[in-house]
XYZ file of C-alpha atoms in Angstrom:
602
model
C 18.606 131.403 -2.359
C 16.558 130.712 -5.698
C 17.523 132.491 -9.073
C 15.376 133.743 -10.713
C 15.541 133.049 -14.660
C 16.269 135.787 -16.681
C 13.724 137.178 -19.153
C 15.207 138.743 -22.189
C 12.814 140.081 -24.856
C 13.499 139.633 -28.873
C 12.664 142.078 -30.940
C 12.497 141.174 -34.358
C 11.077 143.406 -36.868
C 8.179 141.652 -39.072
C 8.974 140.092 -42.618
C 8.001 142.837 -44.684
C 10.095 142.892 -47.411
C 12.820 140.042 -46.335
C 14.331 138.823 -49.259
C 12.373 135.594 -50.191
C 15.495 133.397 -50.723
C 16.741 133.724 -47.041
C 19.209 131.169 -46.610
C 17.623 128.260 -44.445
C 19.671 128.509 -41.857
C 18.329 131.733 -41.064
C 14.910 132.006 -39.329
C 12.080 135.201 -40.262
C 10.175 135.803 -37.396
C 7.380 134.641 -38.930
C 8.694 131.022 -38.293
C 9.013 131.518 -33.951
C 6.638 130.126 -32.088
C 5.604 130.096 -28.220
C 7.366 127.484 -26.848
C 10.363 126.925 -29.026
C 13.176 126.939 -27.264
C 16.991 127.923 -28.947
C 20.875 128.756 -28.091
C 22.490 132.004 -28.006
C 26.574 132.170 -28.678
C 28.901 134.652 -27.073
C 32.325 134.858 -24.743
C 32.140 135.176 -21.510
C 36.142 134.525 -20.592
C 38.907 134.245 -22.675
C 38.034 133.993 -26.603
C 36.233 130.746 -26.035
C 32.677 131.201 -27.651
C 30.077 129.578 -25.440
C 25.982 128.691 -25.163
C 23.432 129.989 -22.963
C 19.818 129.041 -22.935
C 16.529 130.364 -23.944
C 13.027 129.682 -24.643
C 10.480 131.330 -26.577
C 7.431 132.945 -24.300
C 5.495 134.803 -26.612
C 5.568 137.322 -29.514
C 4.004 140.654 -29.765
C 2.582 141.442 -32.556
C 3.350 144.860 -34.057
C 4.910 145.953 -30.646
C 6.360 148.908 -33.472
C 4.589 149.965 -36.612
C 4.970 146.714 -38.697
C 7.416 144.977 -35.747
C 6.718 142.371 -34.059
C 8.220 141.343 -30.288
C 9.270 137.959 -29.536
C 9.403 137.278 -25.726
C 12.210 135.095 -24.501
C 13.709 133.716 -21.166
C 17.457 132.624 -20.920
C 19.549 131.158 -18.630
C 23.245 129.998 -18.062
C 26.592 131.481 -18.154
C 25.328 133.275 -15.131
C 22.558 135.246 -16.919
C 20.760 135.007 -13.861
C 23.647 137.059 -11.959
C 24.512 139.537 -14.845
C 21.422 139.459 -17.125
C 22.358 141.071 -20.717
C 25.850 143.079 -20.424
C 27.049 145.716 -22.154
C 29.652 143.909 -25.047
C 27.009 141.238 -25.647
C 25.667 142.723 -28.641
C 25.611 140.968 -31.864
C 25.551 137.582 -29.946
C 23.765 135.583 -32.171
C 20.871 133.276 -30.986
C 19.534 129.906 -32.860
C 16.514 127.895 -32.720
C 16.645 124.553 -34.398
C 20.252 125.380 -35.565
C 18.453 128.943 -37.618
C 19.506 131.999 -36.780
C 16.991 134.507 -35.692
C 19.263 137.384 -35.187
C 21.509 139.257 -32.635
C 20.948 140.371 -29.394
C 20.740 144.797 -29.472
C 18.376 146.323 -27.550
C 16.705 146.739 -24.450
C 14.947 148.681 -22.263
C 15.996 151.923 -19.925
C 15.316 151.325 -16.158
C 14.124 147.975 -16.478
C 14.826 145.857 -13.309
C 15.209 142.790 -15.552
C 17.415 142.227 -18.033
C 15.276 142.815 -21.057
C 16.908 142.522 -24.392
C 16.363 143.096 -28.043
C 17.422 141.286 -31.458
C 17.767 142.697 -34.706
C 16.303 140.599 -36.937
C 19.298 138.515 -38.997
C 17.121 139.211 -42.676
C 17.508 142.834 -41.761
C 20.997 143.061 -40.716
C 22.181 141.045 -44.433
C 20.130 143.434 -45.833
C 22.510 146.372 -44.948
C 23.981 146.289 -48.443
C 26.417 148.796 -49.703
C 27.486 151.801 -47.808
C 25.786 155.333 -48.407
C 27.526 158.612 -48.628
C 30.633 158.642 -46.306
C 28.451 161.666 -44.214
C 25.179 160.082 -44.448
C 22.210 161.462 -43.903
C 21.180 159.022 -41.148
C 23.840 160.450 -39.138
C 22.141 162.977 -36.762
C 25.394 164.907 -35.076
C 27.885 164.543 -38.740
C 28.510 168.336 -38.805
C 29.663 171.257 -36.839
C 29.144 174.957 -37.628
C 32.374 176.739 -37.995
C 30.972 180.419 -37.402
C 29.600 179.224 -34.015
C 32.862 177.278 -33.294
C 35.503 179.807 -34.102
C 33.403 182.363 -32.346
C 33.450 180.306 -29.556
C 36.537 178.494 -30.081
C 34.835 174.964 -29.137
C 32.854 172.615 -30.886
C 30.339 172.468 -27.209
C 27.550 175.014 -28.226
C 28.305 174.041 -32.376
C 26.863 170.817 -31.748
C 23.809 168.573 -30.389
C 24.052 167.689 -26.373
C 21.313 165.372 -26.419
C 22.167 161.592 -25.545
C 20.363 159.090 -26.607
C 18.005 157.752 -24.503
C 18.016 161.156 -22.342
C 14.818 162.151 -20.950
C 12.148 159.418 -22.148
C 11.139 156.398 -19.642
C 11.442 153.120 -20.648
C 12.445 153.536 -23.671
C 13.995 150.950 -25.984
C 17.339 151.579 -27.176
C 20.010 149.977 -28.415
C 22.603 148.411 -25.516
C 25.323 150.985 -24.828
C 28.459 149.836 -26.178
C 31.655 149.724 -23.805
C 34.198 151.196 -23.974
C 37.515 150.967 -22.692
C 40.090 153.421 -21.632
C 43.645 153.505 -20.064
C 43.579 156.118 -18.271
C 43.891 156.392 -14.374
C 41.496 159.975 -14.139
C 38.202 159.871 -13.275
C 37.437 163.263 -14.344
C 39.054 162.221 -18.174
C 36.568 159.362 -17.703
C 34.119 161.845 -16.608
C 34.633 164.344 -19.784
C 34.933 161.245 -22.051
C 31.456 159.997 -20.767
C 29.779 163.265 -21.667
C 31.373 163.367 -24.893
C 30.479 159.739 -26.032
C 27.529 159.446 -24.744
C 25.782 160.539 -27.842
C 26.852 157.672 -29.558
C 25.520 155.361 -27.291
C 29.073 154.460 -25.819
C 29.937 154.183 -22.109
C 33.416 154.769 -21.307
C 34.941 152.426 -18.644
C 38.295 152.353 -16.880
C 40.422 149.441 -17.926
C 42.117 149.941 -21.538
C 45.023 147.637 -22.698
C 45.927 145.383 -25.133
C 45.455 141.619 -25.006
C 47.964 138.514 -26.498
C 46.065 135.855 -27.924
C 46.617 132.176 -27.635
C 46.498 130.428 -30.790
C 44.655 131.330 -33.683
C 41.678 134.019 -32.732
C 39.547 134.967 -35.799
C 36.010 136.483 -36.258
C 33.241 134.014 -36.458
C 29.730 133.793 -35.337
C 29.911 134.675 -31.132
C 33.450 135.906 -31.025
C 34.304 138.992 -29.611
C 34.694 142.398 -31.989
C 36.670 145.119 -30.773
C 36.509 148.109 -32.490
C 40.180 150.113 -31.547
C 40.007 153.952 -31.221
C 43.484 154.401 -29.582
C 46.311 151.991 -30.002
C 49.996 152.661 -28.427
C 50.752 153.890 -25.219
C 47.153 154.977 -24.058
C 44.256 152.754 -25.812
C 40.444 153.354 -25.882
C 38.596 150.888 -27.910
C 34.981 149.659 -27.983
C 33.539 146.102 -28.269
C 30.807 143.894 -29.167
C 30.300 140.556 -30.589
C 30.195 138.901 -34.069
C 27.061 137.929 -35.918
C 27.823 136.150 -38.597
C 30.433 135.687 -41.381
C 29.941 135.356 -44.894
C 33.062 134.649 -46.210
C 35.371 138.010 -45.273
C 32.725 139.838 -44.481
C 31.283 140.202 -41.291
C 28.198 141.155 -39.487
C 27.967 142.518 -35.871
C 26.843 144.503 -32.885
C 22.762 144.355 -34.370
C 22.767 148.240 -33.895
C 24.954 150.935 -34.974
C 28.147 152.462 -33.321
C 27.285 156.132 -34.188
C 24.781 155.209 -37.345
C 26.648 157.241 -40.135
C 26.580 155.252 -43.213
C 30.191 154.688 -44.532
C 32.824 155.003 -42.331
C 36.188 153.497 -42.069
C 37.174 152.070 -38.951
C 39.794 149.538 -37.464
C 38.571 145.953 -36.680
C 40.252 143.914 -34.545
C 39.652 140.641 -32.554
C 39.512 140.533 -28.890
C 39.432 138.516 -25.296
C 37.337 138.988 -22.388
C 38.931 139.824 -19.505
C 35.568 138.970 -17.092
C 32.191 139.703 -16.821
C 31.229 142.454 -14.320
C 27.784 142.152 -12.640
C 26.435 145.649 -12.001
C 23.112 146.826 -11.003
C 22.850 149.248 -13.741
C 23.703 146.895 -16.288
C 26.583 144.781 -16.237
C 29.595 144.994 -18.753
C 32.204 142.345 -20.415
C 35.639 143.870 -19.936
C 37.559 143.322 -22.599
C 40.817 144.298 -24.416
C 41.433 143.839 -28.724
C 43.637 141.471 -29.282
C 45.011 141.685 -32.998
C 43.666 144.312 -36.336
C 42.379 142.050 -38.922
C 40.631 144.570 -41.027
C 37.912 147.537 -41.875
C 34.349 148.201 -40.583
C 33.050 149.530 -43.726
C 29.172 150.203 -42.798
C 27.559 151.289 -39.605
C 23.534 151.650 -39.618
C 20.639 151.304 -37.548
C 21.015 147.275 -38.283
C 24.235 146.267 -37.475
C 27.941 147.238 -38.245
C 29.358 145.544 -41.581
C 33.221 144.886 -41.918
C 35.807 143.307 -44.281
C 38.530 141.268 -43.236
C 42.246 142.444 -44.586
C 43.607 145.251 -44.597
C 43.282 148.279 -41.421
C 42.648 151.754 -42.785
C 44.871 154.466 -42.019
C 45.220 155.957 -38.155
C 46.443 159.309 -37.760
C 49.787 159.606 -36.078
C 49.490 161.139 -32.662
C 52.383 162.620 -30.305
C 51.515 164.041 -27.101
C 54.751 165.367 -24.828
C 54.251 165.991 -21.347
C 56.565 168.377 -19.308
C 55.591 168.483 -15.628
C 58.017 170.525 -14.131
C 56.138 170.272 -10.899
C 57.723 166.445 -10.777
C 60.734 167.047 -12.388
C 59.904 164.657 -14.728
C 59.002 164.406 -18.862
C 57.514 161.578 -20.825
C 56.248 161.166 -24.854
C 53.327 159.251 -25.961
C 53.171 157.852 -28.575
C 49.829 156.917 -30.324
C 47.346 155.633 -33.121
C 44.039 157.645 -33.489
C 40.984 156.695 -35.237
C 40.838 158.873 -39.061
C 36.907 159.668 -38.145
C 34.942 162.917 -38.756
C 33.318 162.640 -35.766
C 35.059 160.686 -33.255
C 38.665 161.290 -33.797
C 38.635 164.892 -31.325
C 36.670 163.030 -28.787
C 39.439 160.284 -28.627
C 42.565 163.018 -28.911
C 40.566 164.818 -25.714
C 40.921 161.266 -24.000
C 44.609 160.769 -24.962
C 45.748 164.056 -23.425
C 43.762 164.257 -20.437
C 44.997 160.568 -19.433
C 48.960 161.114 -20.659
C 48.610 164.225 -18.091
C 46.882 162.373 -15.447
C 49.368 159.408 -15.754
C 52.032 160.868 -14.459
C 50.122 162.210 -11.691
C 47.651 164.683 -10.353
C 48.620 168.124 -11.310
C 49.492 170.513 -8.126
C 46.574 172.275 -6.878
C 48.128 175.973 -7.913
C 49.457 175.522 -11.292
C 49.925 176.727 -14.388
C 49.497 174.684 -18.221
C 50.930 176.176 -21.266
C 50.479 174.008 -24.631
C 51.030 174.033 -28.319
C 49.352 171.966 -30.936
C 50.593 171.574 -34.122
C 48.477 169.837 -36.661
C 49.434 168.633 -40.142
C 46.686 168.113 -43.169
C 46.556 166.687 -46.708
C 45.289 169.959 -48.099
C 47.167 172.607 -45.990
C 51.014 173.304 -47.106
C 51.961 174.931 -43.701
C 51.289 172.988 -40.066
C 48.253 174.729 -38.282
C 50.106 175.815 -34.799
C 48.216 177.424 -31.851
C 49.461 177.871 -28.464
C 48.419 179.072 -25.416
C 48.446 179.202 -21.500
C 45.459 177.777 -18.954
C 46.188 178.736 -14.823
C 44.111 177.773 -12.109
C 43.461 175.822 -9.066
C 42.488 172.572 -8.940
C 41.934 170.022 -12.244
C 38.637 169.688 -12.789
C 38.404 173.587 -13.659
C 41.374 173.855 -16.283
C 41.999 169.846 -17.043
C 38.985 170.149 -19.117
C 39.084 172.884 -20.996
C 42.582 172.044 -22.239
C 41.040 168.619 -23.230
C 38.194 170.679 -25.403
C 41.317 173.164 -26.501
C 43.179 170.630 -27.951
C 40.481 168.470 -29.576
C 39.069 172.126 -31.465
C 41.014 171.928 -34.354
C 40.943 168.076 -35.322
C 36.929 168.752 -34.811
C 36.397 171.544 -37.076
C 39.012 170.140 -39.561
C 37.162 166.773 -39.708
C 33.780 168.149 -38.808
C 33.597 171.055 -40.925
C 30.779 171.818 -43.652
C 33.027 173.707 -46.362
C 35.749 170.834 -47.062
C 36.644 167.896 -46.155
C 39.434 167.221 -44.992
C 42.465 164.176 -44.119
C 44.798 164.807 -40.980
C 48.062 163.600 -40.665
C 49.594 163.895 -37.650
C 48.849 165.789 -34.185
C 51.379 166.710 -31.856
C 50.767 168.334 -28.721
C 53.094 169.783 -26.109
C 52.088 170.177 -22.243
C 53.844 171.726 -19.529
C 52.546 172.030 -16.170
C 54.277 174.296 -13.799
C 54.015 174.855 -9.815
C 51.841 177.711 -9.000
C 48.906 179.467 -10.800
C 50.976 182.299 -12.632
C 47.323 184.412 -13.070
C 46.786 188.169 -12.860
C 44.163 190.904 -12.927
C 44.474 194.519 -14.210
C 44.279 196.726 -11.543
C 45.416 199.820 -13.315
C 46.345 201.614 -16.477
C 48.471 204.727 -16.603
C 48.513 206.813 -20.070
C 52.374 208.258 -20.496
C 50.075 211.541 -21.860
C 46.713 211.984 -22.630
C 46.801 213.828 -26.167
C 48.738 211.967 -29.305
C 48.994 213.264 -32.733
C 47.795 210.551 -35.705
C 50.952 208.356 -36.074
C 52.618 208.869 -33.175
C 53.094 206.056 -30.140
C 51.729 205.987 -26.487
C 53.215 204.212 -24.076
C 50.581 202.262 -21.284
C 51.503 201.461 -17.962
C 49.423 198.523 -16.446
C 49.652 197.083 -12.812
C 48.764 194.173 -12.154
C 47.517 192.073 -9.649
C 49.002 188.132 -9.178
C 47.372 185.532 -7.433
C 48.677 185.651 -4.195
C 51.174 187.951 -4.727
C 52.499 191.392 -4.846
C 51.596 193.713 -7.947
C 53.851 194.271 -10.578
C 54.108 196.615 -14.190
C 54.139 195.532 -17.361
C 54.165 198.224 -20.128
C 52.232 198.134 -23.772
C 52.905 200.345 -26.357
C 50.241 201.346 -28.937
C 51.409 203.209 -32.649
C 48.084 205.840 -33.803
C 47.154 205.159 -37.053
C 48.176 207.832 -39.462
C 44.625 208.371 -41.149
C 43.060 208.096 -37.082
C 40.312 210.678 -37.126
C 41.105 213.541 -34.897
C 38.984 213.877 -31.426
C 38.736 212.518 -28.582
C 38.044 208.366 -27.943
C 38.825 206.046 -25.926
C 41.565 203.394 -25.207
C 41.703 199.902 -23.807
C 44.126 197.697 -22.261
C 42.947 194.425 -22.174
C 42.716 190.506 -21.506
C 42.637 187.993 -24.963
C 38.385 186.858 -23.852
C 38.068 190.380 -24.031
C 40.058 191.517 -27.160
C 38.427 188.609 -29.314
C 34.975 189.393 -28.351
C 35.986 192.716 -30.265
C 37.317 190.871 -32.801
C 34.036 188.976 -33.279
C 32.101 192.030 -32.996
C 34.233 193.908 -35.624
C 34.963 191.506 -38.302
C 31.839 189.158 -38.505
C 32.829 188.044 -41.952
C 35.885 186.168 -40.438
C 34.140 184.192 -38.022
C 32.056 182.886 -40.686
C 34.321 181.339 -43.615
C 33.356 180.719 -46.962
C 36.369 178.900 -48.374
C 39.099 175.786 -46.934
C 41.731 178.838 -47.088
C 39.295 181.222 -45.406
C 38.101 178.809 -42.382
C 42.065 177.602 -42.055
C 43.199 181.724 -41.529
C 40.115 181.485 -39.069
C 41.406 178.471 -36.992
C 44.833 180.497 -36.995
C 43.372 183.778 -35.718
C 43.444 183.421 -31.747
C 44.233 185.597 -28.784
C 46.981 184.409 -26.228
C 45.979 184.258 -23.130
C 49.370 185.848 -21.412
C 49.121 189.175 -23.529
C 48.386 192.185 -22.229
C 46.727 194.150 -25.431
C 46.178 197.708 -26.079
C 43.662 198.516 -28.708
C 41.876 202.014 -30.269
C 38.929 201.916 -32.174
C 39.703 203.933 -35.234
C 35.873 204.618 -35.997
C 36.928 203.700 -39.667
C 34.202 201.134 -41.208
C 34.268 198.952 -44.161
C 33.509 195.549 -45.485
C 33.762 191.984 -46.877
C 32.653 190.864 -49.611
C 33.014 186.747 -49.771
C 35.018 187.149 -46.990
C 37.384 189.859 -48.262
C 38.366 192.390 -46.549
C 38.075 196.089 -47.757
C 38.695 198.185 -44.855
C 37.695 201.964 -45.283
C 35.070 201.685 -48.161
C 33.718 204.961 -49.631
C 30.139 205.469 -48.931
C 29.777 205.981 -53.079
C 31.145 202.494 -53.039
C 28.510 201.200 -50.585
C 25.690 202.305 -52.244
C 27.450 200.255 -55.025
C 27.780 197.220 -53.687
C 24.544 197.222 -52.112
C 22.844 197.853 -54.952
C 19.251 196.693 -54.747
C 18.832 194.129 -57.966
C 22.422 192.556 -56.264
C 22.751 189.748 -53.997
C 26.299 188.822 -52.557
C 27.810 188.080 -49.208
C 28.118 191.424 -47.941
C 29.578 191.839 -44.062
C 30.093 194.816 -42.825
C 32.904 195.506 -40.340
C 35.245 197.771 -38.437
C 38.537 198.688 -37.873
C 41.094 198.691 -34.670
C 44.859 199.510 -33.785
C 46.210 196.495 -31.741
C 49.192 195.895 -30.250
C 50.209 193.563 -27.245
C 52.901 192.580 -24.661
C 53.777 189.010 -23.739
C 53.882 189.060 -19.870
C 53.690 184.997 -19.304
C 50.791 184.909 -16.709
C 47.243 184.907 -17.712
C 45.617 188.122 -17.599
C 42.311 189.031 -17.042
C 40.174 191.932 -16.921
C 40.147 195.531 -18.841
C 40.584 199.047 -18.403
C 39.415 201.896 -20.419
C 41.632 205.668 -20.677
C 40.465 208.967 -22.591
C 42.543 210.344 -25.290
C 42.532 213.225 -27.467
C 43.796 212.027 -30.681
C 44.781 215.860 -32.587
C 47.096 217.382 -35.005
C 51.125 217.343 -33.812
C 52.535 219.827 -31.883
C 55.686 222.146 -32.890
C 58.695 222.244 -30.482
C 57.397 225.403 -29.106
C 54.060 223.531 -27.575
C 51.964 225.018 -29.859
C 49.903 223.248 -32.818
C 51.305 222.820 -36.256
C 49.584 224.583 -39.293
């Protein structure tokens, strides 16, 4: 059968404002011609850097405003099998020995492997870094009233991809990335959760042992190491070009945010994978040599010497359904925006390593999270049960990635984790139950006396049981009659939320950290009264029970302030160690105390 050669396109944006003294072994644009015909440098096995073919068809001018298109066709190294893959980016091509640039880009849907390059003038041009949360980075931030309302970062932040929804379109190539993990689904959730960035996740993590001497030079593979230890995840692309220590890659951005600080490593190429979509180099990091420093539209920028800092990560897995336990030990990324994406990957492949969970079962957890600016450990803890993995696998995933993400992501402070540890168990048998009942021991309590409320409750699968709740009336609880609930946590925070407004919505580091803290466990079994009492926060201070002279104070009309206005409950809970769903509502009479002989005191 004939090949067909493969076309790859070159974009390289016009000369407009190039620096004039452009080394001469660079090429502008300006300089290509129809015709001319050049190298391109990359690995395709190993960490040997190797040629492939192209020549020059045409350019287009001003393809983009001010951009022009140069039109190329390559061949060798088995283009015509593989076309551009996913890895290749930042390969660097030549014509006459001059660089032109790297390959970056391409086109969605095309049938042939069209391909991009960022123009080499534009991608020394990077220069220093900007703000360490740039402008230019379109997803930095997450809003912590909508993500401790909702306890996820999911509706708090953008789901567009890029790329989604517009034909054709050309975008930069996805960047790989690798993952050991055994899990589909965790590759399934990671995929979601990347994609944003432009990153595909692909099965096949690891770590790689060089032979000799590998450093970064012009064609060598860059890996870029999100995960190091006992489960890895790291991304890769190629090198540019080095000017002494510092080094120029990829020809498009990882995430585009300006400044960031990032581990750079070399790395080896396992194989090339032809796909139809678009094939990928798999490949494993090999050694850390340094920092990526600067990621923008143009290319990534990094400094050989020393790694940044990599937040200490401990995830220990109990799965009594095997009998067996196991700690992981790991390296995360320190980034704003990335680092809860990769601690979602870590825990959802440590759990899935050991093996599928039953399909009853029943996952308790605790994560315990240590920061610069925070003297005690942030600790939450809770229970998922269900049946089947792919309905409670990924919401602990998203559970235990919230805090890092609003720590990191937040816009009141930033902050520097330390250290994450999570603890997993997973238990035979889906230990859920529904309310079915409540039972008031009377139906008439004087203000600061107890009831007593007896629920039943309905297992899955098995036979009802009791679990009592006791609730204390507040001593100042208007006298009347009102109603009482017995209740699951989803139910009891969204009265939380409703109630006290002002503490979903932080103002301060100390406020938003008392936020994160604030949770419902899912195996209580909560009683709560509505005292009818309102007051309000000011800055996110509570007073409860404000004077209505007061109010007319504080919302005096030449004033502005943060002014929330809220209300009051009595809560109190059991611990029954299933997850409970569902609520019940009981009429009281709250009234004045009765005397031994039954009737009211005076």
């Amino acid at each position: 059968m004939k090949r067909l050669p493969v076309i790859l396109i070159v974009i390289c944006t016009a000369a407009a404002g190039f620096p004039a003294n452009l080394p001469k072994k660079y090429m502008p644009v300006s300089e290509v011609k129809r015709g001319m015909k050049g190298v391109g440098r990359s690995v395709f096995r190993g960490t040997k850097i190797e040629e492939f073919q192209f020549e020059v068809i045409d350019k287009v001018k001003n393809a983009f405003p001010k951009e022009d298109i140069i039109v190329i066709r390559a061949s060798g190294q088995d283009l015509e099998l593989s076309g551009i893959a996913q890895g290749m980016s930042g390969s660097p091509c030549y014509i006459d020995g001059r660089m032109i640039g790297a390959i970056a880009r391409t086109w969605t849907g095309a049938k042939i492997a069209y391909a991009g390059v960022t123009p080499i003038e534009y991608m020394l041009k990077v220069g220093e870094p900007g703000p360490l949360r740039s402008a230019e980075a379109p997803h930095g931030t997450i809003d912590p009233a909508i993500a401790l309302a909702t306890r996820t970062i999911a509706e708090a932040e953008p789901r567009s991809a890029p790329g989604d929804g517009r034909a054709a379109s050309l975008q930069p190539i996805r960047t790989p990335v690798f993952v050991s993990t055994s899990s589909d689904l965790v590759l399934d959730i990671l995929a979601e959760r990347m994609a944003r960035f432009g990153m595909v996740p692909v099965q096949g993590g690891g770590t790689g042992t060089a032979e000799g001497n590998v450093r970064l030079e012009q064609g060598s593979v860059l890996t870029v190491p999100m995960l190091l230890g006992d489960v890895t995840m790291s991304a890769s692309g190629t090198v540019t070009a080095r000017v002494g220590d510092t080094i120029f890659a990829f020809g498009h951005q990882i995430k585009r945010a300006g400044a960031v600080r990032l581990p750079m490593a070399t790395g080896s190429v396992v194989t090339v994978i032809p796909r139809q979509g678009m094939s990928f180099k798999l490949t494993v990091p090999l050694e850390v040599v340094g920092t990526i420093t600067v990621d923008r539209m143009e290319g990534i920028v990094g400094k050989v010497g020393d790694p940044p800092g990599m937040i200490d990560v401990t995830i220990d897995v109990d799965r009594t359904d095997l009998g067996e336990k196991a700690t992981y030990n790991i390296k995360a990324i320190d980034d704003w925006d990335m680092t809860s994406a990769v601690i979602e990957a870590a825990v959802g492949s440590a759990i899935e390593a050991m093996g599928m969970m039953p399909y009853d079962h029943t996952i308790e957890y605790r994560i315990e999270i240590e920061c610069d600016d925070v003297k005690e450990p942030i600790v939450l803890e809770n229970m998922i049960a269900g049946t089947g993995g792919r309905d409670t696998l990924p919401v602990l995933m998203r559970e235990t990635a919230f805090p890092a993400a609003l720590l990191n992501r937040n816009t009141i402070h930033r902050v520097s984790i330390k250290s994450v540890r999570c603890g997993v168990k997973v238990s035979n048998g889906r230990r859920s139950a529904v309310i079915q009942s409540a039972t008031l021991d009377r139906n008439r309590a004087a203000p600061g006396e107890s009831v007593t409320i007896e629920v039943l409750l309905k297992p899955f699968r098995g036979e009802c049981f009791t679990r009592k709740v006791e609730l204390r009336i507040p001593k100042d609880m208007p006298t009347g009659p009102t109603m009482l609930e017995v209740c699951d946590a989803a139910t009891a925070f969204s009265h939380a939320r409703n109630g006290r407004p002002h503490f979903f919505n932080p103002e301060t580091f100390e406020q938003l950290v008392s936020s994160m803290r604030y949770y419902e466990h899912r195996g209580k079994l909560i009683a709560r009264l509505a005292t009818n009492r309102l007051g309000v926060a000011i800055h996110g201070v509570e007073l409860p029970s404000v004077p209505n002279s007061m109010m007319l104070a504080l919302r005096h009309p030449r004033r502005t302030q943060s002014l929330s206005p809220g209300a009051s409950a009595s809560t109190s809970f059991t611990q029954t160690g299933w997850m409970i769903t569902g609520s019940h509502r009981l009429p009281i009479l709250i009234g004045p105390a009765r005397d031994s002989g039954g009737s009211e005191e005076q």
